[in-house]
mmCIF file of C-alpha atoms in Angstrom:
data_model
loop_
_atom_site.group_PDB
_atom_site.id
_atom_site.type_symbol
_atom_site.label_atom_id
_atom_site.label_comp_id
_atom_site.label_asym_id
_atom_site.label_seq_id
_atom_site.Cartn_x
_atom_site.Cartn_y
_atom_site.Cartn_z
ATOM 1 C CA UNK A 1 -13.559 1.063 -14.990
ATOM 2 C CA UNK A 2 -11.162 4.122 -13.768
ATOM 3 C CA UNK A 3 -9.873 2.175 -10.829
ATOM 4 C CA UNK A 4 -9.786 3.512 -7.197
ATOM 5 C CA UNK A 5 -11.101 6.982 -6.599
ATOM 6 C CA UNK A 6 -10.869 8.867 -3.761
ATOM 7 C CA UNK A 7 -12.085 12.183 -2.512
ATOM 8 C CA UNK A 8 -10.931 14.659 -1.895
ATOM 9 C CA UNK A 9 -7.898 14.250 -2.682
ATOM 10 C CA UNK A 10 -6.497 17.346 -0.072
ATOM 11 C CA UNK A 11 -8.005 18.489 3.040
ATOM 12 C CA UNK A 12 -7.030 21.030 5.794
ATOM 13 C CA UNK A 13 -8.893 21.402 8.891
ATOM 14 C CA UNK A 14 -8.706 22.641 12.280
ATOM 15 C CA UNK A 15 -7.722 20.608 14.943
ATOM 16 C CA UNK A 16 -10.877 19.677 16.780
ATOM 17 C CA UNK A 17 -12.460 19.573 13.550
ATOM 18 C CA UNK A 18 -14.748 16.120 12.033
ATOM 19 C CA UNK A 19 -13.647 14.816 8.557
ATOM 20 C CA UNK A 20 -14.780 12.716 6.287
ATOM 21 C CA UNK A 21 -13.236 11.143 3.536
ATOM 22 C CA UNK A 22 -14.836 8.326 0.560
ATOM 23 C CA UNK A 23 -12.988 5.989 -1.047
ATOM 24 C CA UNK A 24 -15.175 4.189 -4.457
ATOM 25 C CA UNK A 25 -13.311 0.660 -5.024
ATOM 26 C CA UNK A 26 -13.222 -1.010 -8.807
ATOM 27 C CA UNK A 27 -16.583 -2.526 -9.048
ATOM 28 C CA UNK A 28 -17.479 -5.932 -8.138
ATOM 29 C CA UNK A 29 -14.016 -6.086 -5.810
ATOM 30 C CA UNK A 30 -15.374 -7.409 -2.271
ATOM 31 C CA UNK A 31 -12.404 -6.370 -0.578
ATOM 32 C CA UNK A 32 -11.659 -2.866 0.440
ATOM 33 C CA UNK A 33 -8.648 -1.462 2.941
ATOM 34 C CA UNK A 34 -7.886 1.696 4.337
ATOM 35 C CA UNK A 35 -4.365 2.463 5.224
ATOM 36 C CA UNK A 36 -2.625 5.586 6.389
ATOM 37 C CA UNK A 37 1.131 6.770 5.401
ATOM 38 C CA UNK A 38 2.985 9.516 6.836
ATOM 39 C CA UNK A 39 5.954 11.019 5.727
ATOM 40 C CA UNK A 40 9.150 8.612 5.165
ATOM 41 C CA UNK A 41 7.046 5.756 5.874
ATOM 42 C CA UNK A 42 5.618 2.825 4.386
ATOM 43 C CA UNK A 43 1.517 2.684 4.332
ATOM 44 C CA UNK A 44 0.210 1.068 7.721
ATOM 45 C CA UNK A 45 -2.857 -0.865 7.555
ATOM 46 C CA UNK A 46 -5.971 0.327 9.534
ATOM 47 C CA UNK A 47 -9.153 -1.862 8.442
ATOM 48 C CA UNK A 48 -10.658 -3.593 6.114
ATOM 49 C CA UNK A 49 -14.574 -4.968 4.799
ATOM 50 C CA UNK A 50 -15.111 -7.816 2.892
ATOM 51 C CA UNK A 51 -18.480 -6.222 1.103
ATOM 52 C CA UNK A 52 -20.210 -4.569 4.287
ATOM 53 C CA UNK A 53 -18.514 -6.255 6.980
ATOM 54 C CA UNK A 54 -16.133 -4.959 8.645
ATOM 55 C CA UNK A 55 -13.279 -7.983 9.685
ATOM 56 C CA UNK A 56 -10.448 -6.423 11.318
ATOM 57 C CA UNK A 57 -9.392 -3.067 12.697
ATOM 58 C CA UNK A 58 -5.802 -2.214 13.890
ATOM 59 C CA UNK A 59 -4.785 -1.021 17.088
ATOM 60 C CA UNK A 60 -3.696 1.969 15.022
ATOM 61 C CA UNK A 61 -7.590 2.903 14.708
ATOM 62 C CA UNK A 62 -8.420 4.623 17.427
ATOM 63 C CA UNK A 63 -12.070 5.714 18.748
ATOM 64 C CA UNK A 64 -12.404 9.359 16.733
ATOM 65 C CA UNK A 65 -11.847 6.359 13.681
ATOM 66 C CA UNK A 66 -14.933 4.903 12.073
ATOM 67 C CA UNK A 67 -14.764 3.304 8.962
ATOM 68 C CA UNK A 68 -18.269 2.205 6.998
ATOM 69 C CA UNK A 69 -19.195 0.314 3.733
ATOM 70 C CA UNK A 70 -22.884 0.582 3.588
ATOM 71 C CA UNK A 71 -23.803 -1.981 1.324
ATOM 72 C CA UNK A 72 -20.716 -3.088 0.045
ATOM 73 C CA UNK A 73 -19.867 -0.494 -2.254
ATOM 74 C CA UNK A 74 -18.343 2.741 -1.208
ATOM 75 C CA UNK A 75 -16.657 3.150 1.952
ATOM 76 C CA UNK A 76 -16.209 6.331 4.088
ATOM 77 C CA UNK A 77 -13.366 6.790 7.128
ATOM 78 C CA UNK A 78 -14.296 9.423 9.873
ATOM 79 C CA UNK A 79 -12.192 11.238 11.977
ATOM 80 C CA UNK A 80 -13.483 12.787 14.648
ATOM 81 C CA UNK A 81 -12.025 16.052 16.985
ATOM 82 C CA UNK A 82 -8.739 15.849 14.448
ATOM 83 C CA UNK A 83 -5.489 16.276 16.312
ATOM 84 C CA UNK A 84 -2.136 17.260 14.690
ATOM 85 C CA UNK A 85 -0.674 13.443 14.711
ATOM 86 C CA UNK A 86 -3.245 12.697 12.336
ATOM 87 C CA UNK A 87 -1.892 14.671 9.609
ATOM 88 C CA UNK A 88 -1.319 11.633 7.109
ATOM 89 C CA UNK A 89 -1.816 10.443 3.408
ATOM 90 C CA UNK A 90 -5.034 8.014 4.060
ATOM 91 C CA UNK A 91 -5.001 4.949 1.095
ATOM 92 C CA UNK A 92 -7.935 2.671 -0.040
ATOM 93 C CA UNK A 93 -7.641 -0.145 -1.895
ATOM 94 C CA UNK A 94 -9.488 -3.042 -3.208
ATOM 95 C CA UNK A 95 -9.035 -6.638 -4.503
ATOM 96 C CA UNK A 96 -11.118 -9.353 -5.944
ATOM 97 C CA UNK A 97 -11.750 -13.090 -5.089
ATOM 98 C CA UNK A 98 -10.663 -13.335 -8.737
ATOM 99 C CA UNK A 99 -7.429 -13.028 -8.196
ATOM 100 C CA UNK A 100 -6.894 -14.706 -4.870
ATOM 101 C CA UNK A 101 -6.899 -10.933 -2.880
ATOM 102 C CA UNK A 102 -3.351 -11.004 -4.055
ATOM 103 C CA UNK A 103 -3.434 -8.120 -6.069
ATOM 104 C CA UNK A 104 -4.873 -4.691 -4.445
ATOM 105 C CA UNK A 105 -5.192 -1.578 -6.647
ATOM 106 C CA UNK A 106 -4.718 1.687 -4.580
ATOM 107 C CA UNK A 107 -5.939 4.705 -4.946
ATOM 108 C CA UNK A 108 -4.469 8.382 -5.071
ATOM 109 C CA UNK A 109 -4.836 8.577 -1.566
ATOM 110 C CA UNK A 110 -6.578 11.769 0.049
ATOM 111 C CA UNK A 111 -4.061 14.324 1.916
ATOM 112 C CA UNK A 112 -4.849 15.376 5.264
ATOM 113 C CA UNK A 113 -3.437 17.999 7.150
ATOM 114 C CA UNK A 114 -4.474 19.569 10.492
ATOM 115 C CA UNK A 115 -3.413 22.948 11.454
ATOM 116 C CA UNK B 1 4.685 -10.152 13.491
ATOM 117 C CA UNK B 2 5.511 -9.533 10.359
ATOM 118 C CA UNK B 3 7.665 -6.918 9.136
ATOM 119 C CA UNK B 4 10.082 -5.567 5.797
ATOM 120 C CA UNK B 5 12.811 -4.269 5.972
ATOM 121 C CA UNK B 6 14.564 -2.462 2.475
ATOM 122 C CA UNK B 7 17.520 -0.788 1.484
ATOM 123 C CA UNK B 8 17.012 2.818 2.881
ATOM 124 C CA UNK B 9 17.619 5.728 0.242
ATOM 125 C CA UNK B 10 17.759 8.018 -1.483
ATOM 126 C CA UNK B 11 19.533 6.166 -4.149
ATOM 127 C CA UNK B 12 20.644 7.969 -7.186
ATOM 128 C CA UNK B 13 21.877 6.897 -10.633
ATOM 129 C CA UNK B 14 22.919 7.794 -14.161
ATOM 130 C CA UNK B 15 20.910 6.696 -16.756
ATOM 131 C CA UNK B 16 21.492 2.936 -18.044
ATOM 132 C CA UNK B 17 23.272 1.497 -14.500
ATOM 133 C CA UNK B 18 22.183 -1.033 -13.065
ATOM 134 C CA UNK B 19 19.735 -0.938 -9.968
ATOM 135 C CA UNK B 20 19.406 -3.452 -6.784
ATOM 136 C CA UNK B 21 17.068 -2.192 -4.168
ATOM 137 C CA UNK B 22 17.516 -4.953 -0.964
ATOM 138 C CA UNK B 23 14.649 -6.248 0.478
ATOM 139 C CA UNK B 24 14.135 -8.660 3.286
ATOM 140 C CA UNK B 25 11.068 -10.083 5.635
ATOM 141 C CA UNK B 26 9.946 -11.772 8.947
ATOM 142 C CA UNK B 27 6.528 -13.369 8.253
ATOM 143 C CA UNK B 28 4.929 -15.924 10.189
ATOM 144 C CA UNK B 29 3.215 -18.124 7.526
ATOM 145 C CA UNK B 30 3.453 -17.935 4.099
ATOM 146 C CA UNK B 31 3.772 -14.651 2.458
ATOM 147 C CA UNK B 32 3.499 -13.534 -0.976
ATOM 148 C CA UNK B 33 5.916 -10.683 -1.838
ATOM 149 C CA UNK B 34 5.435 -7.546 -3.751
ATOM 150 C CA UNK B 35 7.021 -4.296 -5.186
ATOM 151 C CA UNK B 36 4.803 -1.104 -5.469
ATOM 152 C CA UNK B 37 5.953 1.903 -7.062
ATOM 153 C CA UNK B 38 4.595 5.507 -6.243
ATOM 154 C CA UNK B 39 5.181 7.837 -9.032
ATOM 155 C CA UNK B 40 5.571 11.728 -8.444
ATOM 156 C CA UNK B 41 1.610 12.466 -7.637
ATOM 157 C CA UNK B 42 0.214 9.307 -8.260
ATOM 158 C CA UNK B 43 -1.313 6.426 -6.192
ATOM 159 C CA UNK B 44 0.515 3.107 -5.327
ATOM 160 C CA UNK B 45 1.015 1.057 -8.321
ATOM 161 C CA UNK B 46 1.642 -2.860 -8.359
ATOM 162 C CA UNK B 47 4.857 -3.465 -10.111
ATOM 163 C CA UNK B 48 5.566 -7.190 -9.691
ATOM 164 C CA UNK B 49 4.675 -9.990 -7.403
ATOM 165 C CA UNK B 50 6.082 -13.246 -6.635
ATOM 166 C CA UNK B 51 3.582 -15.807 -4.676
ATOM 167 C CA UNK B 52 5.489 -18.804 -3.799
ATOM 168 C CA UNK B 53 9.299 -19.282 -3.134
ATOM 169 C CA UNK B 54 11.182 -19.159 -6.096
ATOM 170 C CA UNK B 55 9.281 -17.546 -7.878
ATOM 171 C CA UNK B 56 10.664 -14.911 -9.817
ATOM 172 C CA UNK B 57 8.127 -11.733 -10.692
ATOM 173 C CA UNK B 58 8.473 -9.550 -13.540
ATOM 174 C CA UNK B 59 7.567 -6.064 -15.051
ATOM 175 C CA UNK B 60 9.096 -3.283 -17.406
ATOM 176 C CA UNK B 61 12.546 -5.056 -16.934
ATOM 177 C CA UNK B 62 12.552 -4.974 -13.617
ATOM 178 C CA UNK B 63 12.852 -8.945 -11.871
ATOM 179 C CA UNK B 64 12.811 -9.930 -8.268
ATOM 180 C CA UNK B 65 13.153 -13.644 -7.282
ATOM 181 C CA UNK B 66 11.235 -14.615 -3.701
ATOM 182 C CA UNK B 67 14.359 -16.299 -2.082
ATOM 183 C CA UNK B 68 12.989 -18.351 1.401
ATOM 184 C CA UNK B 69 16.254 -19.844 2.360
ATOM 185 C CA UNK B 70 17.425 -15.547 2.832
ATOM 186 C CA UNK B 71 13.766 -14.088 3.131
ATOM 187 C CA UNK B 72 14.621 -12.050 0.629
ATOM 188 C CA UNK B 73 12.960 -10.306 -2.263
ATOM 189 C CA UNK B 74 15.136 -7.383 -3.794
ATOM 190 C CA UNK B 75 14.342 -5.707 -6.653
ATOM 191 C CA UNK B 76 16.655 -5.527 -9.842
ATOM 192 C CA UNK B 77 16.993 -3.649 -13.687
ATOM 193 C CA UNK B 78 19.615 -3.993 -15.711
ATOM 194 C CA UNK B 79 19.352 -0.585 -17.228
ATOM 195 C CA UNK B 80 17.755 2.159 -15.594
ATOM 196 C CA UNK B 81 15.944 5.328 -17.288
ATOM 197 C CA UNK B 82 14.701 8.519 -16.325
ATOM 198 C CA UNK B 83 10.785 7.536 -16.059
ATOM 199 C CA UNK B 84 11.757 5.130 -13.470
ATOM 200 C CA UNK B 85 12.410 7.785 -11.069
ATOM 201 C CA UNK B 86 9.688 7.246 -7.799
ATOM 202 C CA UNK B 87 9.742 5.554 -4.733
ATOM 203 C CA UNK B 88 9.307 1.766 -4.412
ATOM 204 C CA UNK B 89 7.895 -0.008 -1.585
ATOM 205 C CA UNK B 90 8.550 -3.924 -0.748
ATOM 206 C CA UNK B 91 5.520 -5.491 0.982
ATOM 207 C CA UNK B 92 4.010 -9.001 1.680
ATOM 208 C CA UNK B 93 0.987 -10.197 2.669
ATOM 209 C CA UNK B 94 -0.077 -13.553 4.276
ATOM 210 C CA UNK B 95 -1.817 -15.688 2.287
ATOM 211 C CA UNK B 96 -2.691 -18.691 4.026
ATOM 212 C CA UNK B 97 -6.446 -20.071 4.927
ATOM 213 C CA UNK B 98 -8.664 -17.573 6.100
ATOM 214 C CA UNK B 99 -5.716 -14.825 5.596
ATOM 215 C CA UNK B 100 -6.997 -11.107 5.313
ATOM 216 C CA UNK B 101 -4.471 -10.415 2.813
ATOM 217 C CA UNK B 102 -3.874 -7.095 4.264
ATOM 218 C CA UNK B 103 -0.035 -5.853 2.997
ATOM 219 C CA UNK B 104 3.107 -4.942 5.264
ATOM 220 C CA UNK B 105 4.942 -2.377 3.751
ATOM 221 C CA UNK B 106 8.695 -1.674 4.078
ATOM 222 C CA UNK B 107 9.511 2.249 4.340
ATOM 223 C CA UNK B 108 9.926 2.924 0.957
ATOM 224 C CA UNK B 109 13.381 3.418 -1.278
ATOM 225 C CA UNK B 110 13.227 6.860 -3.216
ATOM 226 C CA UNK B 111 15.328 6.261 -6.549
ATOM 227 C CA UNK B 112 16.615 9.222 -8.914
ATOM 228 C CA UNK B 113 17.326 8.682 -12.015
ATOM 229 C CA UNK B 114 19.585 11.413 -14.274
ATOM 230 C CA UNK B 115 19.985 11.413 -17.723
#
């Protein structure tokens, strides 16, 4: 197992613009989180999916967010019509039931800038 | 809510001194505590945990005791070297019944190390 990917790891777009980024969790962990960190700042938590379910969303997640994890595996995060303020490092992570969801293994993030 | 608050930086040190990076919390419940550590263009990385108070976690000579009585968790190593140059991040998350275990970061402490 290689861990957390993510992908892509960069992206520019144009403000106005949809992305689209996919995070691929260690296999067999149930638990997956998305969180976004900007620059000087800790990593704020926007959702997370226990397999395909989605439990909780933060106030931080607006309405261009949507966050899926069709059948439990992979999850995407959509942003739609971009805006400058969203220019942030976006995290996954994932954790197993076998250690008590205490430990969460992060990926390399994926880089977004909007110009 | 919960919150962490840690020892703003930069911090920077010869080679072989001895680090403390000050961490404290607010939490509501129960929290366990942890220190990540974000290399130079890599993803998080767990460094040590500590689940219960008085617990003392522990990796690559680094130590941090969870201290209820001061809601404190800071982060110590005896002898600093150059690989441990990143940024470190003190986080909990809740971890009582029915708990999302989703993680509160502090802002992050940059630390230089020269040789």
């Amino acid at each position: 197992d290689t861990g957390v990917s993510q992908d892509p790891r960069h992206k520019i777009t144009k403000r106005g613009q949809n992305v689209t980024f996919r995070c691929d969790p260690i296999s067999e962990h149930n638990r997956l989180y998305w969180y976004r960190q900007t620059l000087g700042q800790g990593p704020e938590f926007l959702t997370y999916f226990q397999n395909e379910a989605q439990l909780e969303k933060s106030r931080l997640l607006s309405d261009r967010f949507s966050a899926e994890r069709p059948k439990g595996s992979f999850s995407t995060l959509e942003i739609q019509r971009t805006e400058q303020g969203d220019s942030a490092m976006y995290l996954c992570a994932s954790s197993s039931y076998q250690t008590g969801y205490t430990e969460a293994f992060f990926g390399q993030g994926t880089r977004l800038t909007v110009v | 809510g919960n919150s962490v608050t840690q020892m703003e930086g930069p911090v920077t040190l010869s080679e072989e001194a001895f680090l403390t990076i000050n961490c404290t919390y607010t939490a509501t419940g129960y929290p366990s505590l942890f220190w990540y550590v974000q290399y130079p263009g890599e993803g998080l990385q767990l460094l040590l945990k500590a689940t219960k108070a008085d617990d003392k976690g522990s990796n690559k000579g680094f130590e941090a005791t969870y201290r209820k009585e001061t809601t404190s968790f800071h982060l110590e190593k005896g002898s600093v070297q150059v690989s441990d140059s990143a940024v470190y991040f003190c986080a909990l998350s809740e971890t009582s019944g029915g708990s999302n275990y989703k993680l509160t970061f502090g802002k992050g402490t940059l630390l230089t190390v020269n040789p």
